Coordinates of N, CA and C in Angstrom, one line a residue:
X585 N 21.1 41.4 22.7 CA 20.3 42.2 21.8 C 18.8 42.1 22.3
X586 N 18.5 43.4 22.3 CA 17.1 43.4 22.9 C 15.9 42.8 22.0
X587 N 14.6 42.2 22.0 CA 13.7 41.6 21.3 C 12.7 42.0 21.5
X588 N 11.6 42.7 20.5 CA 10.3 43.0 20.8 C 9.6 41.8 20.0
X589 N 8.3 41.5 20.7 CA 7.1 40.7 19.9 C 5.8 41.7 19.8
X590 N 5.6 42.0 18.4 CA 4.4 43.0 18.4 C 3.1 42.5 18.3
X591 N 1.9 43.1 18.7 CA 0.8 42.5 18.7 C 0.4 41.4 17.4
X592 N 1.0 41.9 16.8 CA 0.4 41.4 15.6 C 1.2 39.4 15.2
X593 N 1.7 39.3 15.9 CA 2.7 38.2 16.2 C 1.7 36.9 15.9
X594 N 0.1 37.3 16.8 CA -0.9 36.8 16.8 C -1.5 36.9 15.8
X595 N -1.3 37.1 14.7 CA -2.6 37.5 14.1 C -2.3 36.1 12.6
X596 N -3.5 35.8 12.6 CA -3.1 34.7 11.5 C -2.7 35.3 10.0
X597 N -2.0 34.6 9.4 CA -1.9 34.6 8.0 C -2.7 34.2 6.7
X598 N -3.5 34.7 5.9 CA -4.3 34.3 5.3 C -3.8 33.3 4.0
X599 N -3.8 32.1 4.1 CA -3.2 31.6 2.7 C -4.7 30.9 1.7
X600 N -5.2 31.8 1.3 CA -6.1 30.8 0.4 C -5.9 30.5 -0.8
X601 N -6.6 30.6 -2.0 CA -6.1 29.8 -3.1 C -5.0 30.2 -3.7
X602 N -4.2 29.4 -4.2 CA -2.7 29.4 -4.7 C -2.8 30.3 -5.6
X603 N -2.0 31.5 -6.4 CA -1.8 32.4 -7.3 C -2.1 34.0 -7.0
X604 N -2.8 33.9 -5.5 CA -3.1 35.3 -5.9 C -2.6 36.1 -5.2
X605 N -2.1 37.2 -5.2 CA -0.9 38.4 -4.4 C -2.0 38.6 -3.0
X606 N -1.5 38.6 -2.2 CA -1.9 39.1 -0.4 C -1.0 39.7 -0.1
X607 N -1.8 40.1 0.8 CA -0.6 41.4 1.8 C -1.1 41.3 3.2
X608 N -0.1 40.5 4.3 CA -0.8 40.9 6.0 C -0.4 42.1 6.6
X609 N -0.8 42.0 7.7 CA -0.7 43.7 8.7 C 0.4 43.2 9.5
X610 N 1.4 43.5 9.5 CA 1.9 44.0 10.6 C 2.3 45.0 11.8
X611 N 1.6 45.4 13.3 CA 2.1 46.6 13.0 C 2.6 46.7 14.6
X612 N 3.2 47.4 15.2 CA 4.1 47.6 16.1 C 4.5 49.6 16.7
X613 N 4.0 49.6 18.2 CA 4.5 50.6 18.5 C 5.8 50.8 19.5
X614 N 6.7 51.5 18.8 CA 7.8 51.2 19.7 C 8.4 52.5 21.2
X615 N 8.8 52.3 21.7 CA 9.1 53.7 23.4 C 10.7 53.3 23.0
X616 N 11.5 54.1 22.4 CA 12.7 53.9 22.5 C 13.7 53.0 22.6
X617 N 12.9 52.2 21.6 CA 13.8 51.1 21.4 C 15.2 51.3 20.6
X618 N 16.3 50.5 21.0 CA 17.6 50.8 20.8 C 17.9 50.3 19.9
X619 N 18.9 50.7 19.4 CA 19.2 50.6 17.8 C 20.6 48.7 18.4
X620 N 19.8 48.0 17.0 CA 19.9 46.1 17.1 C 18.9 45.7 18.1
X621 N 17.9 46.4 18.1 CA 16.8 45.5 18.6 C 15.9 45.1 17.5
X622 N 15.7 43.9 17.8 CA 14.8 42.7 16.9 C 13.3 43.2 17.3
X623 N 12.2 43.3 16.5 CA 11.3 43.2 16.4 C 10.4 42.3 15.3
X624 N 10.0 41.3 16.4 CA 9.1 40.4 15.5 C 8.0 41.0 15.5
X625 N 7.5 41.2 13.8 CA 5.9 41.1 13.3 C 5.0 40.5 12.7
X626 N 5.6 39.3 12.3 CA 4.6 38.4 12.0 C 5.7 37.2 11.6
X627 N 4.4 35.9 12.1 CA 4.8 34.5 11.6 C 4.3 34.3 10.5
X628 N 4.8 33.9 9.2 CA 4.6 33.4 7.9 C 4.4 32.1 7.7
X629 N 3.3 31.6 7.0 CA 3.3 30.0 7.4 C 4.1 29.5 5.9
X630 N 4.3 28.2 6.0 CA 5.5 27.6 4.7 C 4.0 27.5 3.1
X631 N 5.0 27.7 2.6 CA 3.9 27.8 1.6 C 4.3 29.2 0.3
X632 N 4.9 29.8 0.9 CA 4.2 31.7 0.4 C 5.5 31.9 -0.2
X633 N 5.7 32.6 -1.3 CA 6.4 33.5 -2.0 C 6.3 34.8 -2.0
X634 N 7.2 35.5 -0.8 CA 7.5 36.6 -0.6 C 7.9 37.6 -1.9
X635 N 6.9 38.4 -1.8 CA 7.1 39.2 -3.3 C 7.3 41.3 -3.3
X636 N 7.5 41.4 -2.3 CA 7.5 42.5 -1.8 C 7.1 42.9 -0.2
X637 N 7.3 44.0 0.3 CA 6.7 44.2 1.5 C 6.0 46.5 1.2
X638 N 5.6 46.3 2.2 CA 4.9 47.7 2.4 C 5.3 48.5 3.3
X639 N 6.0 49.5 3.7 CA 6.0 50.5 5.0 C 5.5 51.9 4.9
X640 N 4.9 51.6 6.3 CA 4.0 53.4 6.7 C 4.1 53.4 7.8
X641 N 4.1 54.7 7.9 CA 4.7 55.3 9.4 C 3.7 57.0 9.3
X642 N 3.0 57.2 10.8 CA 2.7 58.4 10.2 C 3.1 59.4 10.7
X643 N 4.2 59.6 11.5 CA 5.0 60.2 12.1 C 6.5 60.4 12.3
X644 N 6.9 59.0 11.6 CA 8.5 58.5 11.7 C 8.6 58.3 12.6
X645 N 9.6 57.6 12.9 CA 10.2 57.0 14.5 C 11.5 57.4 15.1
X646 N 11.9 59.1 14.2 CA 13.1 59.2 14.9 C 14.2 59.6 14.0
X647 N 14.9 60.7 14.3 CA 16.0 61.2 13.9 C 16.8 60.3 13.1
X648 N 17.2 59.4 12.1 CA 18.4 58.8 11.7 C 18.1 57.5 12.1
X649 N 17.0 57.1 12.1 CA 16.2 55.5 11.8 C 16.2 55.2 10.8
X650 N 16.9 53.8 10.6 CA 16.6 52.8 9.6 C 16.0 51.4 10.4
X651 N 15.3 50.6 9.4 CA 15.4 49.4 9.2 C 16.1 48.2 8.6
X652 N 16.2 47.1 9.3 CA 16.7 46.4 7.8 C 15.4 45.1 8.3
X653 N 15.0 44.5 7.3 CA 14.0 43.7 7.3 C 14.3 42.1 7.3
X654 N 14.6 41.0 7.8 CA 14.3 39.9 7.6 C 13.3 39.0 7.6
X655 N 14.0 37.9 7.3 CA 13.2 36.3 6.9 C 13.6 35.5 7.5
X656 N 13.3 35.2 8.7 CA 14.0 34.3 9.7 C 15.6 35.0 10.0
X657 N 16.6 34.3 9.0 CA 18.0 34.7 9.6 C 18.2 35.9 7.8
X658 N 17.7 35.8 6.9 CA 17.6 35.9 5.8 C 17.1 37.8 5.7
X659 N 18.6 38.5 5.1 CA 18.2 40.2 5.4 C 17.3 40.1 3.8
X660 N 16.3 40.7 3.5 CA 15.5 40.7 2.1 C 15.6 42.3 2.0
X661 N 15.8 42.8 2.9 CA 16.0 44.8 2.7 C 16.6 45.6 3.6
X662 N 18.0 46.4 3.7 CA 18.7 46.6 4.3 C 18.6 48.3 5.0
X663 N 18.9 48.5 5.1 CA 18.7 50.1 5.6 C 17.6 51.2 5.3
X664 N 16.4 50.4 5.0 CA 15.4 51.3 4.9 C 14.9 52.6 5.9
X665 N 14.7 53.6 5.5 CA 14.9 55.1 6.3 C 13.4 55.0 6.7
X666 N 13.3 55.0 7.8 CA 12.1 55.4 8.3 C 12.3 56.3 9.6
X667 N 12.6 57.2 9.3 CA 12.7 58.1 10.5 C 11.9 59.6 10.2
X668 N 11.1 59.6 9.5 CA 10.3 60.6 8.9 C 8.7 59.9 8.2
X669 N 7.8 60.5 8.6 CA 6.5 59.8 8.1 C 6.6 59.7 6.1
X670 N 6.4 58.6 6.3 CA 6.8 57.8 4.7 C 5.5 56.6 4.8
X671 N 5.6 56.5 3.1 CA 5.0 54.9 2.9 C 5.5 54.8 1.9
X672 N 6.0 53.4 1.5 CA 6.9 52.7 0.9 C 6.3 51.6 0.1
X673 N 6.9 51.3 -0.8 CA 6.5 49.2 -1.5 C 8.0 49.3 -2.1
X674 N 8.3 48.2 -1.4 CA 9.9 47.9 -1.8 C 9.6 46.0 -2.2
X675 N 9.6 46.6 -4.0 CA 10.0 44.7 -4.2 C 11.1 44.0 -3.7
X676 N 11.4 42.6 -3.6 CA 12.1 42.0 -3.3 C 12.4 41.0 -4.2
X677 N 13.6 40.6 -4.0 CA 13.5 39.3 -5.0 C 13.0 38.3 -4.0
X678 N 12.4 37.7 -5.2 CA 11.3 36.4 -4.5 C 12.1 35.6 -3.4
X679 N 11.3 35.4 -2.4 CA 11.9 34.8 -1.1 C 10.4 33.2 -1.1
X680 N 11.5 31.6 -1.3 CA 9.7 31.1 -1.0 C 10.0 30.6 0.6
X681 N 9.4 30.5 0.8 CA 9.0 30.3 2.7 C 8.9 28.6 2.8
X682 N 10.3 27.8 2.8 CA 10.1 26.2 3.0 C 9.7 26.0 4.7
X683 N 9.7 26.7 5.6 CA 9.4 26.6 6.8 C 8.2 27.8 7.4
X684 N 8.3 27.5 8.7 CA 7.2 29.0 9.5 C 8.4 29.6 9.5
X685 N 7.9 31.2 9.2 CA 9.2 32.4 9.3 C 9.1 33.2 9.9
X686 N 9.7 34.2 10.8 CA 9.2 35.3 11.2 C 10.2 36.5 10.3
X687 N 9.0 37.5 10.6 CA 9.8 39.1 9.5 C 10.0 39.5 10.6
X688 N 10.9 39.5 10.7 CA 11.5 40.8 12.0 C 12.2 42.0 11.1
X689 N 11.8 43.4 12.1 CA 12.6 44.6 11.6 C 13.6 44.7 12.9
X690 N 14.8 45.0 12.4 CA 15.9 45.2 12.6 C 16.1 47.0 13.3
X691 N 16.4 47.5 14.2 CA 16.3 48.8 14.5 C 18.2 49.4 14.0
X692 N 18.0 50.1 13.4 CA 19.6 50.7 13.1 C 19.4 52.3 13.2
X693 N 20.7 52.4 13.9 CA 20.9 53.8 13.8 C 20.6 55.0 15.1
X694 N 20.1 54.5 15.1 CA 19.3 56.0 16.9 C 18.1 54.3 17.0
X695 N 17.6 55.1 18.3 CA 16.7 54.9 19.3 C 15.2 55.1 18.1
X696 N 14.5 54.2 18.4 CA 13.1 54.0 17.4 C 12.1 54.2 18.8
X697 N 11.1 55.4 18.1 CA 9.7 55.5 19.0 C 8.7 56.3 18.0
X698 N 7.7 55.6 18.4 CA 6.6 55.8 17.3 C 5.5 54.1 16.7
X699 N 4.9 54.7 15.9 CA 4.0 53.4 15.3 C 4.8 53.1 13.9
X700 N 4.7 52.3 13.5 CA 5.0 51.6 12.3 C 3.9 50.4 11.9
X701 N 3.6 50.5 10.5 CA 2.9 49.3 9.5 C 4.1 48.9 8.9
X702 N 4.3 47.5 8.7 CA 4.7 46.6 8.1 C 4.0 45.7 6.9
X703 N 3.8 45.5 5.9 CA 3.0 44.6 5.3 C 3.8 44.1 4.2
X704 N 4.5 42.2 4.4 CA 4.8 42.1 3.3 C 3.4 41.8 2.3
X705 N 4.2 41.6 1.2 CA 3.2 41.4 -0.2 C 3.4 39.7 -0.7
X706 N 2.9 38.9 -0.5 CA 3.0 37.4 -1.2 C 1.9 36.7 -2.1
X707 N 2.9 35.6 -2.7 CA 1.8 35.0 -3.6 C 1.3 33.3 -2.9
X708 N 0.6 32.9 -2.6 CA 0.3 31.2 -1.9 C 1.1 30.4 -3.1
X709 N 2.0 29.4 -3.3 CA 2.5 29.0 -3.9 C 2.1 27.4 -3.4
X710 N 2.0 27.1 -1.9 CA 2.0 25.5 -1.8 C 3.2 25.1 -1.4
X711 N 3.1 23.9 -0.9 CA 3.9 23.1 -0.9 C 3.9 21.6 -0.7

């Protein structure tokens, strides 16, 4: 299985005081990437209660593209259609983060090319 790491891989996570909803960037452009390729977009540090995520695309990435979204090995959203310019907020049931995690999107279906935002939604919970 092929694996992308997107710029944003680097980018830190903001956890400041405990209770309040955040959302980070993820974002990623893809050249034909094949459908079961892994794309990591961000490391999650332990702490966070996953409460949703965000997708925008402003182009789509392709005839009969989906996603499915994970949490380390953990699917939180399965076949999301992103093959047409969309933006999305898809809750989740709460995911809490006991370790570092990466959100990887999952490519299904055809060949993915284009830009994509990712942003999950969390609350700092602690640990």
């Amino acid at each position: 299985m092929t694996k992308v790491i997107a710029p944003s891989m680097h980018d830190t996570v903001y956890t400041g005081a405990a209770g309040n909803l955040s959302v980070a960037f993820g974002q990623v452009t893809l050249k034909a990437a094949a459908a079961n390729t892994e794309v990591a977009l961000l490391e999650l540090p332990i702490g966070l209660k996953v409460v949703g995520v965000r997708i925008a695309t402003a182009a789509g990435l392709g005839a009969g593209v989906k996603f499915d979204l994970k949490l380390n090995n953990v699917v939180i959203q399965a076949g999301i259609d992103v093959a047409a310019v969309s933006a999305v907020v898809i809750p989740v049931q709460p995911v809490y983060l006991k370790e570092k995690t990466v959100l990887t999107a999952v490519v299904k279906g055809a060949a993915a090319t284009g830009s994509i935002a990712v942003m999950p939604e969390y609350v700092v919970v602690g640990y």
